[in-house]
Structures are given as C-alpha cells and as structure tokens.
Amino acid sequence: MTVTLIVWIVVALIAVGVYLSWTAGRLDRLHSRIDAARAALDAQLLRRASVTQELATSGVLDPAASIVLYEAAHAARQAEEDHREVAESELSTALRVVFGEPAQVDAVKEIPGGEDAATELAAAVRRVPMARRFHNDSVRAARALRRHRTVRLFRLAGHAPFPLAFEMDDAPPVALADRPGT
C-alpha cells in the first residue's frame, strides 16, 4: 500500500512538473511572438512615416500639406517610446486631413512618380492596422495566460515585463483605404 501511494505521488509530481514546464514554454513562446509582432509593427510604422516624409518632400503636394505631413512623420519617427502612440496617432490624423478626399490622391497620381508614391503610401497605411492587430492579439493572449493562478503562484513569467498593447488611432484616410491593386 505504501509503495503504491509513493508511486502515485511521484506520478502526480511528474504530471504537475510537465504541466508547469509546458505552461512556462507556452508563455515564453507568447513573449517571443509579442517581440516579433512588435518588431513587425515598428517596421510598418517606420515604413509609413518614411513614405509620408518622402511624399511630403517630393514637391507633389501643396506646401501646407507638405509641411503638415513632414512634421507629423518626423515627430512619429523621432518619438520616444513613451510618446510614440500619440505621435503615430497624430500622423494618422495628418494623413486623413491631407488625403481626406480622392481628388487629392488623384492629383498626386497625375504627377510623374505620383502613381508609385500613392500606391506605396496606400499599402503602408493599410498594413499598420494589421500589424497593430497582430501585436495586440499576441499581448492579449499573453495577458490571459499570465492571469492564471498557476502562472502567478509559480512565477512562470519570470522577470518578463507585463505586455502592453499598442493603442493608437490607425484609421486610414478615406481616399487611401480601399485602393485596388495595392
């Protein structure tokens, strides 16, 4: 009877150990996925700001629109991590103001090289919400797992910082939102 009890205790301890190891591995994979999604989001935000700056300095837009876009894109590229969400939201607002009407996009397309610039900007503007959604979904999954009592009790997250979502206004300009072929 004693040997059977010891065997069952050992089996239970092994099962708990395997579960904890699996959970810690899953949490580690989620944190890696967050890092990868954040890198992809950063790349898309940088691409959007770069394309916007390029378009603003190309002479294609009127001077007022160029200044608004350039300053917003520059602020977004230079923003510190604490203020990045606000700067990126301001760039989204500036893009909506400048490209709020299809006539502005059509005017850009008429200028030599404007077709490529408008296409590239439309693609960059559309990719930002997708990248942000992937990042925030990863954060949501990691947060849900980190809230489990077992994860907190056994400190399976280690010293990893609590994942934070990236919240910003990423609504695309109407004129760039659904461009075919981009």
mmCIF file of C-alpha atoms in Angstrom:
data_model
loop_
_atom_site.group_PDB
_atom_site.id
_atom_site.type_symbol
_atom_site.label_atom_id
_atom_site.label_comp_id
_atom_site.label_asym_id
_atom_site.label_seq_id
_atom_site.Cartn_x
_atom_site.Cartn_y
_atom_site.Cartn_z
ATOM 1 C CA MET A 1 0.000 0.000 0.000
ATOM 2 C CA THR A 2 2.801 2.447 0.862
ATOM 3 C CA VAL A 3 4.697 1.711 -2.363
ATOM 4 C CA THR A 4 1.539 2.287 -4.414
ATOM 5 C CA LEU A 5 0.943 5.609 -2.672
ATOM 6 C CA ILE A 6 4.538 6.702 -3.313
ATOM 7 C CA VAL A 7 4.221 5.725 -6.988
ATOM 8 C CA TRP A 8 1.019 7.761 -7.329
ATOM 9 C CA ILE A 9 2.641 10.765 -5.612
ATOM 10 C CA VAL A 10 5.648 10.542 -7.944
ATOM 11 C CA VAL A 11 3.349 10.254 -10.978
ATOM 12 C CA ALA A 12 1.344 13.270 -9.771
ATOM 13 C CA LEU A 13 4.513 15.310 -9.210
ATOM 14 C CA ILE A 14 5.802 14.391 -12.657
ATOM 15 C CA ALA A 15 2.450 15.364 -14.198
ATOM 16 C CA VAL A 16 2.473 18.710 -12.379
ATOM 17 C CA GLY A 17 6.084 19.285 -13.441
ATOM 18 C CA VAL A 18 5.268 18.519 -17.077
ATOM 19 C CA TYR A 19 2.249 20.848 -16.939
ATOM 20 C CA LEU A 20 4.285 23.669 -15.395
ATOM 21 C CA SER A 21 7.069 23.171 -17.921
ATOM 22 C CA TRP A 22 4.584 23.173 -20.806
ATOM 23 C CA THR A 23 2.888 26.313 -19.467
ATOM 24 C CA ALA A 24 6.214 28.109 -18.995
ATOM 25 C CA GLY A 25 7.218 27.147 -22.551
ATOM 26 C CA ARG A 26 3.911 28.391 -23.890
ATOM 27 C CA LEU A 27 4.329 31.679 -22.049
ATOM 28 C CA ASP A 28 7.864 32.009 -23.397
ATOM 29 C CA ARG A 29 6.612 31.406 -26.947
ATOM 30 C CA LEU A 30 3.912 34.044 -26.445
ATOM 31 C CA HIS A 31 6.508 36.548 -25.270
ATOM 32 C CA SER A 32 8.646 35.729 -28.310
ATOM 33 C CA ARG A 33 5.605 36.198 -30.520
ATOM 34 C CA ILE A 34 4.974 39.595 -28.895
ATOM 35 C CA ASP A 35 8.567 40.616 -29.599
ATOM 36 C CA ALA A 36 8.264 39.546 -33.235
ATOM 37 C CA ALA A 37 4.898 41.263 -33.644
ATOM 38 C CA ARG A 38 6.271 44.446 -32.066
ATOM 39 C CA ALA A 39 9.226 44.402 -34.446
ATOM 40 C CA ALA A 40 6.835 43.987 -37.384
ATOM 41 C CA LEU A 41 4.656 46.821 -36.074
ATOM 42 C CA ASP A 42 7.689 49.065 -35.643
ATOM 43 C CA ALA A 43 8.772 48.267 -39.193
ATOM 44 C CA GLN A 44 5.335 49.110 -40.597
ATOM 45 C CA LEU A 45 5.127 52.345 -38.606
ATOM 46 C CA LEU A 46 8.594 53.332 -39.770
ATOM 47 C CA ARG A 47 7.697 52.483 -43.361
ATOM 48 C CA ARG A 48 4.528 54.581 -43.174
ATOM 49 C CA ALA A 49 6.432 57.543 -41.718
ATOM 50 C CA SER A 50 9.218 57.194 -44.286
ATOM 51 C CA VAL A 51 6.837 57.043 -47.235
ATOM 52 C CA THR A 52 4.949 60.021 -45.835
ATOM 53 C CA GLN A 53 8.153 62.032 -45.437
ATOM 54 C CA GLU A 54 9.265 61.067 -48.921
ATOM 55 C CA LEU A 55 5.940 62.184 -50.367
ATOM 56 C CA ALA A 56 5.977 65.404 -48.328
ATOM 57 C CA THR A 57 9.437 66.370 -49.621
ATOM 58 C CA SER A 58 8.808 65.361 -53.224
ATOM 59 C CA GLY A 59 7.092 68.606 -54.203
ATOM 60 C CA VAL A 60 3.979 66.705 -55.274
ATOM 61 C CA LEU A 61 1.751 68.217 -52.584
ATOM 62 C CA ASP A 62 0.961 71.833 -51.896
ATOM 63 C CA PRO A 63 3.310 73.493 -49.384
ATOM 64 C CA ALA A 64 0.868 73.500 -46.456
ATOM 65 C CA ALA A 65 0.068 69.789 -46.827
ATOM 66 C CA SER A 66 3.760 69.012 -47.233
ATOM 67 C CA ILE A 67 4.638 70.805 -44.003
ATOM 68 C CA VAL A 68 1.827 69.127 -42.052
ATOM 69 C CA LEU A 69 2.784 65.661 -43.295
ATOM 70 C CA TYR A 70 6.513 66.177 -42.898
ATOM 71 C CA GLU A 71 6.242 67.429 -39.327
ATOM 72 C CA ALA A 72 3.860 64.638 -38.299
ATOM 73 C CA ALA A 73 6.025 61.962 -39.924
ATOM 74 C CA HIS A 74 9.204 63.401 -38.419
ATOM 75 C CA ALA A 75 7.597 63.515 -34.969
ATOM 76 C CA ALA A 76 6.463 59.902 -35.347
ATOM 77 C CA ARG A 77 9.940 58.737 -36.367
ATOM 78 C CA GLN A 78 11.686 60.651 -33.574
ATOM 79 C CA ALA A 79 9.186 59.978 -30.772
ATOM 80 C CA GLU A 80 10.409 58.286 -27.634
ATOM 81 C CA GLU A 81 8.699 55.060 -26.668
ATOM 82 C CA ASP A 82 6.505 56.745 -24.045
ATOM 83 C CA HIS A 83 5.066 59.201 -26.587
ATOM 84 C CA ARG A 84 5.087 57.032 -29.676
ATOM 85 C CA GLU A 85 1.398 56.106 -29.634
ATOM 86 C CA VAL A 86 0.409 59.787 -29.562
ATOM 87 C CA ALA A 87 2.853 60.717 -32.329
ATOM 88 C CA GLU A 88 1.662 57.865 -34.548
ATOM 89 C CA SER A 89 -1.969 58.866 -33.926
ATOM 90 C CA GLU A 90 -1.118 62.419 -34.947
ATOM 91 C CA LEU A 91 0.444 61.107 -38.160
ATOM 92 C CA SER A 92 -2.763 59.168 -38.864
ATOM 93 C CA THR A 93 -4.771 62.340 -38.311
ATOM 94 C CA ALA A 94 -2.487 64.334 -40.613
ATOM 95 C CA LEU A 95 -2.813 61.689 -43.328
ATOM 96 C CA ARG A 96 -6.606 61.780 -43.012
ATOM 97 C CA VAL A 97 -6.602 65.578 -43.230
ATOM 98 C CA VAL A 98 -4.384 65.714 -46.314
ATOM 99 C CA PHE A 99 -5.812 62.675 -48.107
ATOM 100 C CA GLY A 100 -9.403 63.017 -46.937
ATOM 101 C CA GLU A 101 -10.705 63.380 -50.460
ATOM 102 C CA PRO A 102 -9.975 61.246 -53.522
ATOM 103 C CA ALA A 103 -9.235 64.401 -55.530
ATOM 104 C CA GLN A 104 -6.009 64.910 -53.550
ATOM 105 C CA VAL A 105 -4.859 61.357 -54.278
ATOM 106 C CA ASP A 106 -5.776 61.767 -57.944
ATOM 107 C CA ALA A 107 -3.739 64.995 -58.074
ATOM 108 C CA VAL A 108 -0.748 63.143 -56.631
ATOM 109 C CA LYS A 109 -1.157 60.338 -59.186
ATOM 110 C CA GLU A 110 -1.105 62.760 -62.123
ATOM 111 C CA ILE A 111 2.422 63.938 -61.347
ATOM 112 C CA PRO A 112 5.332 61.801 -62.645
ATOM 113 C CA GLY A 113 6.144 59.227 -59.995
ATOM 114 C CA GLY A 114 2.957 60.057 -58.147
ATOM 115 C CA GLU A 115 1.259 56.782 -59.011
ATOM 116 C CA ASP A 116 4.016 54.799 -57.298
ATOM 117 C CA ALA A 117 4.059 57.145 -54.309
ATOM 118 C CA ALA A 118 0.289 56.919 -53.832
ATOM 119 C CA THR A 119 0.375 53.133 -54.188
ATOM 120 C CA GLU A 120 3.207 52.788 -51.694
ATOM 121 C CA LEU A 121 1.519 55.110 -49.200
ATOM 122 C CA ALA A 122 -1.795 53.262 -49.521
ATOM 123 C CA ALA A 123 -0.045 49.941 -48.864
ATOM 124 C CA ALA A 124 1.816 51.348 -45.855
ATOM 125 C CA VAL A 125 -1.351 52.885 -44.431
ATOM 126 C CA ARG A 126 -3.244 49.589 -44.778
ATOM 127 C CA ARG A 127 -0.509 47.455 -43.208
ATOM 128 C CA VAL A 128 -0.257 49.440 -39.965
ATOM 129 C CA PRO A 129 -3.682 48.392 -38.581
ATOM 130 C CA MET A 130 -2.983 44.751 -39.430
ATOM 131 C CA ALA A 131 0.413 44.798 -37.718
ATOM 132 C CA ARG A 132 -1.084 46.534 -34.686
ATOM 133 C CA ARG A 133 -3.883 43.976 -34.521
ATOM 134 C CA PHE A 134 -1.397 41.067 -34.629
ATOM 135 C CA HIS A 135 0.655 42.692 -31.860
ATOM 136 C CA ASN A 136 -2.348 43.396 -29.659
ATOM 137 C CA ASP A 137 -3.710 39.874 -30.181
ATOM 138 C CA SER A 138 -0.386 38.455 -29.002
ATOM 139 C CA VAL A 139 -0.431 40.756 -25.993
ATOM 140 C CA ARG A 140 -3.997 39.729 -25.173
ATOM 141 C CA ALA A 141 -3.087 36.021 -25.284
ATOM 142 C CA ALA A 142 -0.039 36.511 -23.057
ATOM 143 C CA ARG A 143 -2.008 38.589 -20.585
ATOM 144 C CA ALA A 144 -4.712 35.932 -20.383
ATOM 145 C CA LEU A 145 -2.141 33.232 -19.632
ATOM 146 C CA ARG A 146 -0.293 35.414 -17.122
ATOM 147 C CA ARG A 147 -3.541 35.978 -15.208
ATOM 148 C CA HIS A 148 -3.870 32.266 -14.424
ATOM 149 C CA ARG A 149 -3.348 31.492 -10.786
ATOM 150 C CA THR A 150 -0.797 28.762 -11.547
ATOM 151 C CA VAL A 151 1.379 31.138 -13.565
ATOM 152 C CA ARG A 152 1.327 33.745 -10.807
ATOM 153 C CA LEU A 153 1.826 31.230 -7.985
ATOM 154 C CA PHE A 154 4.854 29.549 -9.557
ATOM 155 C CA ARG A 155 6.109 32.786 -11.144
ATOM 156 C CA LEU A 156 6.342 31.172 -14.545
ATOM 157 C CA ALA A 157 6.656 34.551 -16.255
ATOM 158 C CA GLY A 158 9.962 35.146 -14.507
ATOM 159 C CA HIS A 159 11.073 38.757 -14.734
ATOM 160 C CA ALA A 160 9.474 39.451 -18.105
ATOM 161 C CA PRO A 161 7.631 42.774 -18.110
ATOM 162 C CA PHE A 162 3.863 42.683 -18.313
ATOM 163 C CA PRO A 163 2.997 43.016 -22.009
ATOM 164 C CA LEU A 164 1.374 46.262 -23.081
ATOM 165 C CA ALA A 165 -0.868 46.777 -26.070
ATOM 166 C CA PHE A 166 -0.058 49.470 -28.623
ATOM 167 C CA GLU A 167 -3.082 51.759 -28.727
ATOM 168 C CA MET A 168 -3.234 54.371 -31.436
ATOM 169 C CA ASP A 169 -5.574 55.907 -33.973
ATOM 170 C CA ASP A 170 -4.815 53.981 -37.136
ATOM 171 C CA ALA A 171 -7.887 54.706 -39.232
ATOM 172 C CA PRO A 172 -6.746 55.158 -42.833
ATOM 173 C CA PRO A 173 -7.673 58.149 -44.974
ATOM 174 C CA VAL A 174 -10.823 57.501 -46.968
ATOM 175 C CA ALA A 175 -9.072 58.118 -50.258
ATOM 176 C CA LEU A 176 -6.318 55.570 -49.490
ATOM 177 C CA ALA A 177 -8.331 52.935 -47.618
ATOM 178 C CA ASP A 178 -9.543 50.703 -50.421
ATOM 179 C CA ARG A 179 -7.391 51.279 -53.452
ATOM 180 C CA PRO A 180 -7.461 48.348 -55.852
ATOM 181 C CA GLY A 181 -4.186 46.798 -56.877
ATOM 182 C CA THR A 182 -2.275 47.714 -53.716
#
